[in-house]
mmCIF file of C-alpha atoms in Angstrom:
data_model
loop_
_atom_site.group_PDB
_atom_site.id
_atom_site.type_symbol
_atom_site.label_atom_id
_atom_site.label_comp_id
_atom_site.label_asym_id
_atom_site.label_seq_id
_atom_site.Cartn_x
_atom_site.Cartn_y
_atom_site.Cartn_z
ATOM 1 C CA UNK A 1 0.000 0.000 0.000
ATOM 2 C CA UNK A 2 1.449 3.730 -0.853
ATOM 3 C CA UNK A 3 0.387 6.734 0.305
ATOM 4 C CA UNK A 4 -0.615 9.325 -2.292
ATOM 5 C CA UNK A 5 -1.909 11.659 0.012
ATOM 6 C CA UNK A 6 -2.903 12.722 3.445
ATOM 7 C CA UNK A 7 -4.891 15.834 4.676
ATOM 8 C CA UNK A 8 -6.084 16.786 8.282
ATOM 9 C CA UNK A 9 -8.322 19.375 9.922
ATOM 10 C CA UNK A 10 -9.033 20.487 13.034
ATOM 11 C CA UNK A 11 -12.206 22.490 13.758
ATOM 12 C CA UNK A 12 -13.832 25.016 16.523
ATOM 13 C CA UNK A 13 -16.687 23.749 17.393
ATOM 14 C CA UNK A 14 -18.061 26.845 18.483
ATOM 15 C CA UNK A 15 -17.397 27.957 15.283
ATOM 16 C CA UNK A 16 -20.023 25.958 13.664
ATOM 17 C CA UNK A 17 -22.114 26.767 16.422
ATOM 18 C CA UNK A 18 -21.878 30.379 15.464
ATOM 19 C CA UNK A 19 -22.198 29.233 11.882
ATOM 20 C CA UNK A 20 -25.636 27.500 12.518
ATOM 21 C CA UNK A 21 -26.934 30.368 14.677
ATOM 22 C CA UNK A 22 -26.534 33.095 12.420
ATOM 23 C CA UNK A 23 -27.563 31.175 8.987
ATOM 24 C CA UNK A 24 -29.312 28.099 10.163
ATOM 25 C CA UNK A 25 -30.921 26.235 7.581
ATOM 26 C CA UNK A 26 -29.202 27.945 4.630
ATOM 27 C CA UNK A 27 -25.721 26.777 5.999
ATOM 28 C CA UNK A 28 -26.959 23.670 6.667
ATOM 29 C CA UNK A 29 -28.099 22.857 3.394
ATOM 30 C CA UNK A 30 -25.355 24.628 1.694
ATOM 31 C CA UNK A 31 -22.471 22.340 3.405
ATOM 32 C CA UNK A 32 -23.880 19.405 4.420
ATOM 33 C CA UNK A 33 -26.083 16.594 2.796
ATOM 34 C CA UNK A 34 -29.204 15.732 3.633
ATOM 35 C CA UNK A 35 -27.839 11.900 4.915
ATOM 36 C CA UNK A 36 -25.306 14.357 7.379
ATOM 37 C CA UNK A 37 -27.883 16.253 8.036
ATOM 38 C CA UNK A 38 -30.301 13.441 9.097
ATOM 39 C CA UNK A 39 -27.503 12.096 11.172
ATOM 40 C CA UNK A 40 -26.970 15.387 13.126
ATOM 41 C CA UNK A 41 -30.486 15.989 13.624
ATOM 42 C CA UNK A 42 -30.631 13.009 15.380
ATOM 43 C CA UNK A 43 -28.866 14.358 18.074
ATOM 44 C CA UNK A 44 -29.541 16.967 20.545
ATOM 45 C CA UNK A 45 -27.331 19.910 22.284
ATOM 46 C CA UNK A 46 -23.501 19.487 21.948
ATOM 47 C CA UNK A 47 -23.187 16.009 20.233
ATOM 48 C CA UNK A 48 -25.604 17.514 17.104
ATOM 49 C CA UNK A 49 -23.025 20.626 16.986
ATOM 50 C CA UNK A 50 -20.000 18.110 17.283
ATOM 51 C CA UNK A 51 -21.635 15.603 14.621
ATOM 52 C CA UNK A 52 -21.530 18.784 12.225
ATOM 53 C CA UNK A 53 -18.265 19.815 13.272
ATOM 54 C CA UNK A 54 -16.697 16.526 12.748
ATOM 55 C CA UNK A 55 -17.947 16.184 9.551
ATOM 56 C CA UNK A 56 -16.613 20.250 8.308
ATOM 57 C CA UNK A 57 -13.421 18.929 9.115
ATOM 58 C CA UNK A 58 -13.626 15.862 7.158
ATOM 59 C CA UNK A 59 -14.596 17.803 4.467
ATOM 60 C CA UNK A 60 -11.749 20.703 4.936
ATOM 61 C CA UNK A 61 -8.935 17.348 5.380
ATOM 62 C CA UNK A 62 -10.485 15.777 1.994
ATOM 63 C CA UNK A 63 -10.247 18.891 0.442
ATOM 64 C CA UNK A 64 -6.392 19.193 1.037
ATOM 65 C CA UNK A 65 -5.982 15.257 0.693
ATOM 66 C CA UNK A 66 -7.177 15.836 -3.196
ATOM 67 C CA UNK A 67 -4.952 18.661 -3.542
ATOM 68 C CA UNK A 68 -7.304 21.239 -4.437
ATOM 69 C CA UNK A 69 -8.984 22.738 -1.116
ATOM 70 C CA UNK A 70 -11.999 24.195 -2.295
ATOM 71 C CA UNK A 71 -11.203 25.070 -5.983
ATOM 72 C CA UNK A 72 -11.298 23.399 -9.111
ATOM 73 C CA UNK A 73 -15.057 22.849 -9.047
ATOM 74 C CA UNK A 74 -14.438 21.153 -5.604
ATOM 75 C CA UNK A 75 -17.196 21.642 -2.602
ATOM 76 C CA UNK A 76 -18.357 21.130 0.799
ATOM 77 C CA UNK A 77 -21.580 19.851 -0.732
ATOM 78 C CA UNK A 78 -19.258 17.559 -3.081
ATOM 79 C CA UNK A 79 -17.847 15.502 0.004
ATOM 80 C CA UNK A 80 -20.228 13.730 2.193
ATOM 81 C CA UNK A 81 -19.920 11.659 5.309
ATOM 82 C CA UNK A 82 -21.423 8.506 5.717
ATOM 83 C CA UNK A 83 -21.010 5.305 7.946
ATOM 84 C CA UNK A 84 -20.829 2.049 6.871
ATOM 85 C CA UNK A 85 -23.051 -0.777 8.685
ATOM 86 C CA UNK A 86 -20.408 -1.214 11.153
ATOM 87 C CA UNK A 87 -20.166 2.423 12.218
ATOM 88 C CA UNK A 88 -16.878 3.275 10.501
ATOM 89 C CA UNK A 89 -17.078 6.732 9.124
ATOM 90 C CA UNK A 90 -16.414 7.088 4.976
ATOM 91 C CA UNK A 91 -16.349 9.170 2.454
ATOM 92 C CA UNK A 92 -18.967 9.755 -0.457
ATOM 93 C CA UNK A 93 -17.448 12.134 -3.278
ATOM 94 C CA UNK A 94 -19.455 13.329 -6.355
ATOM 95 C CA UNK A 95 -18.604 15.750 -8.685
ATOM 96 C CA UNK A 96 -15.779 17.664 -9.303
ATOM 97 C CA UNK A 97 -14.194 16.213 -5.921
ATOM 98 C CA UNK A 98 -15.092 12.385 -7.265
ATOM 99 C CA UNK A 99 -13.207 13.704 -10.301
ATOM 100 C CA UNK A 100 -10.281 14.942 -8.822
ATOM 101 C CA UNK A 101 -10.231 11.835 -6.716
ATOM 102 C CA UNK A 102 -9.958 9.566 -9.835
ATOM 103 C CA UNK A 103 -7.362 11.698 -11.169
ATOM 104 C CA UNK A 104 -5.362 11.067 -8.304
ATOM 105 C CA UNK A 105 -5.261 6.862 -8.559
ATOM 106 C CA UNK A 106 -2.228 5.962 -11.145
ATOM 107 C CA UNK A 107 -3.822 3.618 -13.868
ATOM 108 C CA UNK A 108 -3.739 -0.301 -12.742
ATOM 109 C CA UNK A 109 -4.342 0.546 -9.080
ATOM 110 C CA UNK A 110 -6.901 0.159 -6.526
ATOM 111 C CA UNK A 111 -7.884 3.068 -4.386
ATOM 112 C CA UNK A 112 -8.301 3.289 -1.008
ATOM 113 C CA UNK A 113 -9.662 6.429 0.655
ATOM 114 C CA UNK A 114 -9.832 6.266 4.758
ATOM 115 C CA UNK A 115 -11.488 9.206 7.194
ATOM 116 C CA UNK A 116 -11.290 8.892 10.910
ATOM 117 C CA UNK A 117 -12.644 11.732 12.831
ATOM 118 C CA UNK A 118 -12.829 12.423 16.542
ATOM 119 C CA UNK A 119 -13.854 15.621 18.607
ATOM 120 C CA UNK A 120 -12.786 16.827 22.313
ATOM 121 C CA UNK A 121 -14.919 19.675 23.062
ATOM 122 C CA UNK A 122 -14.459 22.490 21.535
ATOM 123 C CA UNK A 123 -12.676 20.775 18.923
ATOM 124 C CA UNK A 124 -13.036 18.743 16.314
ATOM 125 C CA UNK A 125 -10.362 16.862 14.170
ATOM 126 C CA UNK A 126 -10.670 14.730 11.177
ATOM 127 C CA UNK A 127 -7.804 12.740 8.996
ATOM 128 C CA UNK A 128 -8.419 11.737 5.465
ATOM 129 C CA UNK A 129 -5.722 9.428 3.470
ATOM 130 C CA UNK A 130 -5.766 8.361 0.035
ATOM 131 C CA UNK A 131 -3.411 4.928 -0.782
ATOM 132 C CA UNK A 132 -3.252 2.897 -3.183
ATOM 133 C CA UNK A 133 -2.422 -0.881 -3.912
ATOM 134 C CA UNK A 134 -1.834 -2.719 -7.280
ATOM 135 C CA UNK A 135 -4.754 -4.219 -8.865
#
């Protein structure tokens, strides 16, 4: 397995907070998708702000992990966090960022793309690396 790229965030929660206050549902919308959103919703007081936290920063380390931050077509609505039946967060790309993704694997290789996120209040911190093995 090689390493073709790594990118990490870490986030103020009360930043997002702030974020949600002042625009609410427009924000909302604008960054996250509606299965994030669903998720968060779920969840009341801190842990909804820290679900949405957690999940900005996986989008702001994918971002750098693909090279392009938010450029290039690439946008917060582009990368979405899901979880897989056993919990594991993952990453969802469409778009420009799946695009940019692709462009990243060399030809004859299998991608791997791997998100682990974690918060400690106020903060939130997420890790995103892209590897690849031979097909």
């Amino acid at each position: 397995m090689t390493v073709i790229a790594a990118g990490v965030d870490l986030c103020d929660m009360r930043r997002i907070e702030k974020a949600i206050e002042r625009f609410g549902s427009r924000f909302l919308e604008r960054v996250f998708t509606p299965v994030e959103r669903a998720r968060a919703e779920r969840r009341s007081g801190q842990a909804r702000i820290g679900a949405y936290a957690k999940r900005w920063a996986a989008k702001e380390a994918c971002a750098k992990a693909l090279g392009t931050g938010f450029a290039q077509g690439v946008a917060h609505s582009l990368i979405g966090v899901d979880n897989l039946p056993s919990g594991q967060p993952t990453l969802v790309l469409t778009g420009a960022a799946q695009m940019r993704f692709a462009a990243l694997i060399p030809a004859g290789c299998r991608s791997h793309l791997v998100l682990s996120m974690t918060d400690e209040p106020p903060y939130a911190f997420a890790e995103v690396i892209i590897s690849v093995t031979s097909a």
